[in-house]
Amino acid sequence: MSVQLLDKTRKINKLLHNNHSQRVEFNDICAVLSGILESNILVISKKGKVLGTGFCDGVDRIDELIFDKVGGFVDQ
């Protein structure tokens, strides 16, 4: 169990530190987290704008709230 937690922590750390640009993209964060947590991940701004998405196979998507593209708003 502790080895699995360490591996998951290393994946997140690698994403944050091996970044060639100054910023980490929200979609990249969501992709890594969806694999680690085995769930769908959404990053939503305070105003309701979808900033990033990450979907896991085998988990139902909530398509009624999200549109296909990043930059749209939730519940439009």
Coordinates of C-alpha atoms in Angstrom, one line a residue:
M1 CA 0.0 0.0 0.0
S2 CA 2.7 2.5 0.9
V3 CA 4.6 1.6 -2.3
Q4 CA 1.5 2.4 -4.4
L5 CA 1.1 5.7 -2.6
L6 CA 4.7 6.6 -3.2
D7 CA 4.4 5.7 -6.9
K8 CA 1.3 7.9 -7.2
T9 CA 3.0 10.8 -5.5
R10 CA 6.0 10.4 -7.8
K11 CA 3.8 10.6 -10.9
I12 CA 2.3 13.9 -9.7
N13 CA 5.8 15.2 -8.7
K14 CA 7.2 14.3 -12.1
L15 CA 4.4 16.2 -13.9
L16 CA 5.1 19.3 -11.8
H17 CA 8.9 19.2 -12.1
N18 CA 9.6 17.9 -15.5
N19 CA 7.6 20.6 -17.2
H20 CA 9.5 22.4 -20.0
S21 CA 7.2 25.5 -19.9
Q22 CA 6.6 27.8 -17.0
R23 CA 3.0 26.6 -16.6
V24 CA 1.4 23.2 -16.2
E25 CA -1.7 22.7 -18.4
F26 CA -4.9 21.8 -16.6
N27 CA -5.6 19.0 -19.1
D28 CA -2.2 17.4 -18.3
I29 CA -2.9 17.6 -14.5
C30 CA -6.4 16.1 -15.1
A31 CA -5.0 13.2 -17.2
V32 CA -2.4 12.3 -14.5
L33 CA -4.9 12.6 -11.7
S34 CA -7.6 10.6 -13.5
G35 CA -5.1 7.7 -13.9
I36 CA -4.0 7.9 -10.3
L37 CA -7.5 8.3 -8.7
E38 CA -9.3 6.1 -11.3
S39 CA -12.0 8.7 -11.7
N40 CA -13.1 11.5 -13.9
I41 CA -11.4 14.8 -13.1
L42 CA -12.7 18.3 -13.9
V43 CA -11.0 21.7 -13.1
I44 CA -13.6 24.4 -13.1
S45 CA -13.1 28.1 -12.4
K46 CA -15.1 30.1 -9.9
K47 CA -17.2 31.4 -12.7
G48 CA -18.0 27.9 -14.0
K49 CA -15.7 27.7 -16.9
V50 CA -14.2 24.3 -17.6
L51 CA -10.4 24.7 -17.5
G52 CA -9.4 21.0 -17.9
T53 CA -10.8 17.5 -18.1
G54 CA -9.6 14.0 -17.6
F55 CA -11.7 11.0 -18.1
C56 CA -11.1 7.4 -16.9
D57 CA -12.3 4.4 -18.8
G58 CA -15.0 2.5 -16.9
V59 CA -16.4 5.5 -15.1
D60 CA -19.6 7.1 -16.3
R61 CA -19.2 10.6 -17.7
I62 CA -21.5 13.4 -16.7
D63 CA -22.0 14.7 -20.2
E64 CA -25.2 16.6 -19.3
L65 CA -23.0 19.1 -17.3
I66 CA -20.0 19.3 -19.6
F67 CA -19.6 20.2 -23.3
D68 CA -17.0 18.6 -25.5
K69 CA -14.5 21.4 -25.3
V70 CA -12.4 23.1 -22.6
G71 CA -13.4 26.8 -22.3
G72 CA -17.1 26.2 -22.2
F73 CA -19.2 26.8 -19.2
V74 CA -20.9 24.3 -16.9
D75 CA -24.7 24.3 -17.2
Q76 CA -25.0 26.5 -20.3

